[in-house]
């Protein structure tokens, strides 16, 4: 069983060590996250050649010193390392294992780092094919959002061989602040999906309970102060309060824009639910959270931060 083979996560110090000097990086997926991550690699002295089917993404990346390529094959030609951050299971599998994909075209001895959020079975399919072809592969999903990508403060959760993790550190350190080796192939995705399901559940619970207390007449500021100094305190109450105007840096205080989109929360909860179903791990709260965030999306608020769920509950409470 996959879950039994996964060892505990541990934090690795910021010491930089590499089995060889990796300088040439191919970067696939120059979107909201990848655009900034590739730019940070350039800032740290890596030569970065990028590929994205979106011309706008390529043009924006070229302004940050990334050389554009017209295909995956052209991007990975001569690369020491490939980094990708792509939208879905299918796109990642096609990009790595497709007939024009990375594994067919990348030089032997290179290292492949996929930072997309996908089903743990995706890296588990790519890993043996990559190994057979003489290249290393790690799953390295990230936490920290677009701001973390921009400021190079992302947390990387890595699954794969320890040697490949060690080799990836100079690149991961250029793009992030924390790096965890979580176990074998797929373990990074398991850690990421577990984290995001818990974030979705605590976000939903915070919105629900704050809405109730405020509707009962409590001053929202007083209520938040109580929660932050009592047993219900969490990242949601301290950093990401769903009630507008209480935490100035939270997305709720800027009309729920510029955070972690509700549609991405739905994607991650669906991936986590499918993983849980596969091992028959009960997720009653995760299932409710998935449904609630789906409702937010179906009402047309998929682009808003996931803490927008508070507005939906508030609307319900206002009904007689
Ligand atoms: P995005 O849609 O902004 O970017 C994805 C990019 O991939 C797009 O520019 C798209 O054109 C490109 N792309 C599609 N197919 C491609 C291919 N075959 N080769 C190369 N590029 C291709 O998405 P994003 O917000 O940057 O998210 C990317 C991944 O990161 C997702 O898996 C997401 O779940 C994960 N993630 C996102 C955040 C966030 O806050 N946005 C946080 C953590 C993790």
CSV table of N, CA and C in Angstrom, one decimal, residues 25-141:
chain,number,residue,atom,x,y,z
A,25,UNK,N,18.3,25.1,-17.3
A,25,UNK,CA,17.0,24.7,-16.8
A,25,UNK,C,15.9,24.9,-17.9
A,26,UNK,N,15.2,23.9,-18.2
A,26,UNK,CA,14.0,24.0,-19.1
A,26,UNK,C,12.8,24.2,-18.2
A,27,UNK,N,12.0,25.2,-18.4
A,27,UNK,CA,10.8,25.5,-17.5
A,27,UNK,C,9.5,25.3,-18.4
A,28,UNK,N,8.6,24.4,-17.9
A,28,UNK,CA,7.4,24.2,-18.7
A,28,UNK,C,6.2,24.7,-17.8
A,29,UNK,N,5.4,25.6,-18.4
A,29,UNK,CA,4.3,26.2,-17.7
A,29,UNK,C,4.6,27.5,-17.1
A,30,UNK,N,4.4,28.6,-17.9
A,30,UNK,CA,4.8,30.0,-17.4
A,30,UNK,C,3.6,30.8,-17.0
A,31,UNK,N,2.7,30.2,-16.3
A,31,UNK,CA,1.5,30.8,-15.9
A,31,UNK,C,1.6,31.7,-14.6
A,32,UNK,N,0.6,31.7,-13.8
A,32,UNK,CA,0.6,32.6,-12.6
A,32,UNK,C,1.7,32.2,-11.7
A,33,UNK,N,2.0,30.9,-11.5
A,33,UNK,CA,3.0,30.4,-10.6
A,33,UNK,C,4.4,30.3,-11.3
A,34,UNK,N,4.3,29.6,-12.5
A,34,UNK,CA,5.6,29.3,-13.2
A,34,UNK,C,6.3,30.6,-13.7
A,35,UNK,N,5.6,31.6,-14.1
A,35,UNK,CA,6.2,32.8,-14.6
A,35,UNK,C,7.2,33.4,-13.5
A,36,UNK,N,6.7,33.5,-12.3
A,36,UNK,CA,7.5,34.0,-11.2
A,36,UNK,C,8.6,33.1,-10.8
A,37,UNK,N,8.3,31.8,-10.8
A,37,UNK,CA,9.3,30.8,-10.4
A,37,UNK,C,10.5,30.7,-11.4
A,38,UNK,N,10.2,30.8,-12.7
A,38,UNK,CA,11.2,30.8,-13.7
A,38,UNK,C,12.0,32.1,-13.6
A,39,UNK,N,11.4,33.2,-13.3
A,39,UNK,CA,12.1,34.5,-13.2
A,39,UNK,C,13.1,34.4,-12.0
A,40,UNK,N,12.7,33.8,-10.9
A,40,UNK,CA,13.5,33.7,-9.7
A,40,UNK,C,14.8,32.8,-10.0
A,41,UNK,N,14.6,31.8,-10.9
A,41,UNK,CA,15.7,30.9,-11.3
A,41,UNK,C,16.7,31.8,-12.1
A,42,UNK,N,16.2,32.6,-13.0
A,42,UNK,CA,17.1,33.5,-13.7
A,42,UNK,C,17.9,34.5,-12.8
A,43,UNK,N,17.1,35.0,-11.8
A,43,UNK,CA,17.8,35.9,-10.8
A,43,UNK,C,18.9,35.2,-10.1
A,44,UNK,N,18.8,33.9,-9.9
A,44,UNK,CA,19.8,33.2,-9.1
A,44,UNK,C,20.9,32.7,-10.1
A,45,UNK,N,20.9,33.1,-11.3
A,45,UNK,CA,22.0,32.7,-12.3
A,45,UNK,C,21.8,31.5,-13.1
A,46,UNK,N,20.6,30.9,-13.1
A,46,UNK,CA,20.4,29.7,-14.0
A,46,UNK,C,20.0,30.3,-15.4
A,47,UNK,N,20.4,29.5,-16.4
A,47,UNK,CA,20.0,29.8,-17.8
A,47,UNK,C,18.6,29.1,-18.0
A,48,UNK,N,17.6,29.8,-18.2
A,48,UNK,CA,16.3,29.2,-18.3
A,48,UNK,C,15.7,29.4,-19.7
A,49,UNK,N,15.3,28.2,-20.2
A,49,UNK,CA,14.6,28.2,-21.5
A,49,UNK,C,13.1,27.7,-21.2
A,50,UNK,N,12.1,28.5,-21.6
A,50,UNK,CA,10.8,28.2,-21.2
A,50,UNK,C,9.9,27.8,-22.4
A,51,UNK,N,8.9,26.9,-22.0
A,51,UNK,CA,7.9,26.6,-23.0
A,51,UNK,C,6.5,26.7,-22.4
A,52,UNK,N,5.6,27.4,-23.1
A,52,UNK,CA,4.2,27.5,-22.7
A,52,UNK,C,3.4,27.7,-24.0
A,53,UNK,N,2.3,27.0,-24.2
A,53,UNK,CA,1.5,27.2,-25.4
A,53,UNK,C,0.9,28.6,-25.5
A,54,UNK,N,0.8,29.3,-24.4
A,54,UNK,CA,0.3,30.6,-24.5
A,54,UNK,C,1.4,31.7,-24.9
A,55,UNK,N,1.1,32.4,-26.0
A,55,UNK,CA,2.1,33.4,-26.5
A,55,UNK,C,2.2,34.5,-25.4
A,56,UNK,N,1.1,34.9,-24.8
A,56,UNK,CA,1.2,35.9,-23.8
A,56,UNK,C,2.2,35.6,-22.7
A,57,UNK,N,2.0,34.3,-22.2
A,57,UNK,CA,2.9,33.8,-21.1
A,57,UNK,C,4.4,33.9,-21.5
A,58,UNK,N,4.7,33.5,-22.8
A,58,UNK,CA,6.0,33.5,-23.3
A,58,UNK,C,6.6,34.9,-23.4
A,59,UNK,N,5.7,35.8,-23.9
A,59,UNK,CA,6.2,37.2,-24.0
A,59,UNK,C,6.5,37.8,-22.6
A,60,UNK,N,5.6,37.5,-21.7
A,60,UNK,CA,5.8,38.1,-20.3
A,60,UNK,C,7.1,37.5,-19.7
A,61,UNK,N,7.3,36.2,-20.0
A,61,UNK,CA,8.5,35.5,-19.4
A,61,UNK,C,9.8,36.1,-20.0
A,62,UNK,N,9.7,36.4,-21.3
A,62,UNK,CA,11.0,36.9,-22.0
A,62,UNK,C,11.4,38.2,-21.4
A,63,UNK,N,10.5,39.0,-20.8
A,63,UNK,CA,10.9,40.2,-20.1
A,63,UNK,C,11.7,40.0,-18.9
A,64,UNK,N,11.6,38.7,-18.4
A,64,UNK,CA,12.3,38.4,-17.1
A,64,UNK,C,13.6,37.5,-17.4
A,65,UNK,N,14.0,37.5,-18.7
A,65,UNK,CA,15.2,36.8,-19.0
A,65,UNK,C,15.1,35.4,-19.4
A,66,UNK,N,13.8,34.9,-19.6
A,66,UNK,CA,13.6,33.5,-20.0
A,66,UNK,C,13.6,33.4,-21.5
A,67,UNK,N,14.4,32.5,-22.1
A,67,UNK,CA,14.4,32.3,-23.5
A,67,UNK,C,13.2,31.5,-23.9
A,68,UNK,N,12.5,31.9,-24.9
A,68,UNK,CA,11.3,31.1,-25.3
A,68,UNK,C,11.6,29.9,-26.2
A,69,UNK,N,10.9,28.8,-26.1
A,69,UNK,CA,11.1,27.7,-27.0
A,69,UNK,C,9.7,27.4,-27.6
A,70,UNK,N,9.7,26.8,-28.8
A,70,UNK,CA,8.4,26.5,-29.5
A,70,UNK,C,7.8,25.2,-29.2
A,71,UNK,N,8.5,24.3,-28.5
A,71,UNK,CA,7.9,23.0,-28.1
A,71,UNK,C,8.6,22.5,-26.9
A,72,UNK,N,8.0,21.5,-26.3
A,72,UNK,CA,8.7,20.8,-25.1
A,72,UNK,C,10.0,20.3,-25.5
A,73,UNK,N,10.1,19.6,-26.7
A,73,UNK,CA,11.3,19.0,-27.2
A,73,UNK,C,12.4,20.1,-27.3
A,74,UNK,N,12.1,21.2,-27.9
A,74,UNK,CA,13.1,22.3,-28.0
A,74,UNK,C,13.5,22.9,-26.7
A,75,UNK,N,12.5,22.9,-25.7
A,75,UNK,CA,12.9,23.5,-24.4
A,75,UNK,C,13.8,22.6,-23.7
A,76,UNK,N,13.6,21.3,-23.7
A,76,UNK,CA,14.4,20.4,-22.9
A,76,UNK,C,15.7,19.9,-23.6
A,77,UNK,N,15.9,20.3,-24.8
A,77,UNK,CA,17.2,19.9,-25.5
A,77,UNK,C,18.4,20.5,-24.8
A,78,UNK,N,19.3,19.6,-24.3
A,78,UNK,CA,20.5,20.1,-23.7
A,78,UNK,C,20.3,20.5,-22.2
A,79,UNK,N,19.1,20.3,-21.7
A,79,UNK,CA,18.8,20.8,-20.3
A,79,UNK,C,19.5,19.9,-19.3
A,80,UNK,N,19.9,20.5,-18.1
A,80,UNK,CA,20.4,19.7,-17.0
A,80,UNK,C,19.2,19.3,-16.1
A,81,UNK,N,18.3,20.2,-16.1
A,81,UNK,CA,17.1,20.1,-15.2
A,81,UNK,C,15.9,20.6,-15.9
A,82,UNK,N,14.7,19.9,-15.7
A,82,UNK,CA,13.4,20.4,-16.2
A,82,UNK,C,12.6,20.7,-15.0
A,83,UNK,N,12.0,21.9,-14.9
A,83,UNK,CA,11.0,22.2,-13.9
A,83,UNK,C,9.7,22.4,-14.6
A,84,UNK,N,8.6,21.9,-14.0
A,84,UNK,CA,7.3,22.1,-14.6
A,84,UNK,C,6.3,22.5,-13.6
A,85,UNK,N,5.3,23.3,-13.9
A,85,UNK,CA,4.1,23.6,-13.1
A,85,UNK,C,2.9,23.8,-14.0
A,86,UNK,N,2.1,22.8,-14.1
A,86,UNK,CA,1.1,22.7,-15.1
A,86,UNK,C,-0.3,22.5,-14.5
A,87,UNK,N,-1.3,22.7,-15.3
A,87,UNK,CA,-2.7,22.7,-14.7
A,87,UNK,C,-3.3,21.4,-14.2
A,88,UNK,N,-3.1,20.3,-14.9
A,88,UNK,CA,-3.9,19.1,-14.5
A,88,UNK,C,-3.1,17.8,-14.7
A,89,UNK,N,-3.7,16.7,-14.2
A,89,UNK,CA,-3.2,15.3,-14.4
A,89,UNK,C,-2.8,15.0,-15.8
A,90,UNK,N,-3.8,15.3,-16.7
A,90,UNK,CA,-3.7,14.9,-18.1
A,90,UNK,C,-2.5,15.7,-18.8
A,91,UNK,N,-2.5,17.0,-18.5
A,91,UNK,CA,-1.4,17.9,-19.1
A,91,UNK,C,-0.1,17.4,-18.6
A,92,UNK,N,0.1,17.0,-17.3
A,92,UNK,CA,1.4,16.6,-16.8
A,92,UNK,C,1.8,15.3,-17.5
A,93,UNK,N,0.8,14.3,-17.5
A,93,UNK,CA,1.2,13.0,-18.1
A,93,UNK,C,1.6,13.2,-19.6
A,94,UNK,N,0.8,14.0,-20.3
A,94,UNK,CA,1.1,14.2,-21.8
A,94,UNK,C,2.5,14.9,-21.9
A,95,UNK,N,2.7,15.9,-21.0
A,95,UNK,CA,4.0,16.7,-21.1
A,95,UNK,C,5.2,15.8,-20.9
A,96,UNK,N,5.1,14.8,-19.9
A,96,UNK,CA,6.2,14.0,-19.6
A,96,UNK,C,6.3,12.7,-20.5
A,97,UNK,N,5.1,12.0,-20.7
A,97,UNK,CA,5.2,10.7,-21.3
A,97,UNK,C,4.7,10.7,-22.7
A,98,UNK,N,4.1,11.8,-23.2
A,98,UNK,CA,3.6,11.8,-24.6
A,98,UNK,C,4.7,11.6,-25.6
A,99,UNK,N,4.3,11.4,-26.8
A,99,UNK,CA,5.3,11.1,-27.9
A,99,UNK,C,6.3,12.3,-28.1
A,100,UNK,N,5.8,13.5,-27.9
A,100,UNK,CA,6.7,14.6,-28.0
A,100,UNK,C,7.1,15.2,-26.6
A,101,UNK,N,7.0,14.3,-25.6
A,101,UNK,CA,7.2,14.8,-24.3
A,101,UNK,C,8.6,14.8,-23.8
A,102,UNK,N,8.7,15.2,-22.5
A,102,UNK,CA,10.0,15.4,-21.9
A,102,UNK,C,10.9,14.1,-21.9
A,103,UNK,N,10.4,13.0,-21.4
A,103,UNK,CA,11.2,11.8,-21.2
A,103,UNK,C,11.8,11.4,-22.6
A,104,UNK,N,11.1,11.5,-23.7
A,104,UNK,CA,11.7,11.1,-25.0
A,104,UNK,C,12.8,12.0,-25.4
A,105,UNK,N,12.8,13.3,-25.0
A,105,UNK,CA,13.8,14.3,-25.6
A,105,UNK,C,14.8,14.8,-24.6
A,106,UNK,N,14.7,14.6,-23.3
A,106,UNK,CA,15.6,15.2,-22.4
A,106,UNK,C,16.9,14.4,-22.4
A,107,UNK,N,18.1,15.0,-22.2
A,107,UNK,CA,19.4,14.2,-22.1
A,107,UNK,C,19.4,13.2,-20.9
A,108,UNK,N,20.1,12.1,-21.1
A,108,UNK,CA,20.3,11.2,-20.0
A,108,UNK,C,21.0,11.9,-18.9
A,109,UNK,N,20.7,11.5,-17.7
A,109,UNK,CA,21.4,12.1,-16.5
A,109,UNK,C,20.8,13.4,-16.0
A,110,UNK,N,19.7,13.8,-16.7
A,110,UNK,CA,19.1,15.1,-16.2
A,110,UNK,C,18.1,14.8,-15.1
A,111,UNK,N,17.6,15.8,-14.5
A,111,UNK,CA,16.7,15.7,-13.3
A,111,UNK,C,15.4,16.4,-13.7
A,112,UNK,N,14.3,15.8,-13.5
A,112,UNK,CA,12.9,16.3,-13.8
A,112,UNK,C,12.2,16.6,-12.5
A,113,UNK,N,11.7,17.9,-12.3
A,113,UNK,CA,11.0,18.3,-11.1
A,113,UNK,C,9.6,18.8,-11.5
A,114,UNK,N,8.6,18.1,-11.1
A,114,UNK,CA,7.3,18.5,-11.4
A,114,UNK,C,6.6,19.1,-10.2
A,115,UNK,N,6.3,20.4,-10.3
A,115,UNK,CA,5.7,21.2,-9.1
A,115,UNK,C,4.2,21.4,-9.3
A,116,UNK,N,3.5,20.7,-10.3
A,116,UNK,CA,2.1,20.8,-10.4
A,116,UNK,C,1.4,20.1,-9.2
A,117,UNK,N,0.2,20.5,-8.9
A,117,UNK,CA,-0.6,19.7,-8.0
A,117,UNK,C,-1.4,18.7,-8.7
A,118,UNK,N,-1.1,17.4,-8.5
A,118,UNK,CA,-1.8,16.4,-9.3
A,118,UNK,C,-2.1,15.1,-8.4
A,119,UNK,N,-2.8,14.2,-8.9
A,119,UNK,CA,-3.0,12.9,-8.2
A,119,UNK,C,-1.6,12.2,-8.0
A,120,UNK,N,-1.4,11.7,-6.8
A,120,UNK,CA,-0.1,11.0,-6.5
A,120,UNK,C,0.2,9.9,-7.5
A,121,UNK,N,-0.9,9.3,-8.2
A,121,UNK,CA,-0.6,8.3,-9.2
A,121,UNK,C,0.1,8.8,-10.4
A,122,UNK,N,0.0,10.2,-10.6
A,122,UNK,CA,0.7,10.7,-11.8
A,122,UNK,C,2.2,10.6,-11.7
A,123,UNK,N,2.8,11.1,-10.6
A,123,UNK,CA,4.3,10.9,-10.4
A,123,UNK,C,4.6,9.4,-10.4
A,124,UNK,N,3.7,8.6,-9.8
A,124,UNK,CA,4.1,7.2,-9.7
A,124,UNK,C,4.1,6.5,-11.1
A,125,UNK,N,3.4,7.1,-12.1
A,125,UNK,CA,3.4,6.6,-13.4
A,125,UNK,C,4.7,7.1,-14.1
A,126,UNK,N,5.0,8.4,-13.9
A,126,UNK,CA,6.2,9.0,-14.6
A,126,UNK,C,7.5,8.4,-14.1
A,127,UNK,N,7.6,8.3,-12.7
A,127,UNK,CA,8.9,7.9,-12.1
A,127,UNK,C,9.6,6.7,-12.7
A,128,UNK,N,8.8,5.5,-12.9
A,128,UNK,CA,9.5,4.3,-13.4
A,128,UNK,C,10.0,4.5,-14.9
A,129,UNK,N,9.2,5.2,-15.6
A,129,UNK,CA,9.6,5.5,-17.1
A,129,UNK,C,10.8,6.3,-17.1
A,130,UNK,N,10.8,7.4,-16.3
A,130,UNK,CA,12.0,8.3,-16.3
A,130,UNK,C,13.2,7.5,-15.8
A,131,UNK,N,13.1,6.7,-14.8
A,131,UNK,CA,14.2,5.9,-14.2
A,131,UNK,C,14.8,5.0,-15.3
A,132,UNK,N,13.8,4.3,-16.0
A,132,UNK,CA,14.2,3.4,-17.1
A,132,UNK,C,15.0,4.1,-18.2
A,133,UNK,N,14.7,5.4,-18.4
A,133,UNK,CA,15.3,6.2,-19.5
A,133,UNK,C,16.6,6.9,-18.9
A,134,UNK,N,17.0,6.7,-17.7
A,134,UNK,CA,18.2,7.2,-17.2
A,134,UNK,C,18.1,8.7,-16.7
A,135,UNK,N,16.9,9.1,-16.3
A,135,UNK,CA,16.7,10.4,-15.8
A,135,UNK,C,16.0,10.3,-14.4
A,136,UNK,N,16.3,11.3,-13.5
A,136,UNK,CA,15.7,11.4,-12.2
A,136,UNK,C,14.4,12.1,-12.3
A,137,UNK,N,13.4,11.7,-11.4
A,137,UNK,CA,12.1,12.5,-11.4
A,137,UNK,C,11.7,12.6,-10.0
A,138,UNK,N,11.3,13.8,-9.6
A,138,UNK,CA,10.7,14.1,-8.3
A,138,UNK,C,9.4,14.8,-8.5
A,139,UNK,N,8.4,14.5,-7.6
A,139,UNK,CA,7.2,15.4,-7.5
A,139,UNK,C,7.5,16.4,-6.4
A,140,UNK,N,7.2,17.7,-6.7
A,140,UNK,CA,7.6,18.8,-5.8
A,140,UNK,C,6.5,19.8,-5.8
A,141,UNK,N,5.3,19.5,-5.4
A,141,UNK,CA,4.2,20.5,-5.4
A,141,UNK,C,4.6,21.6,-4.3
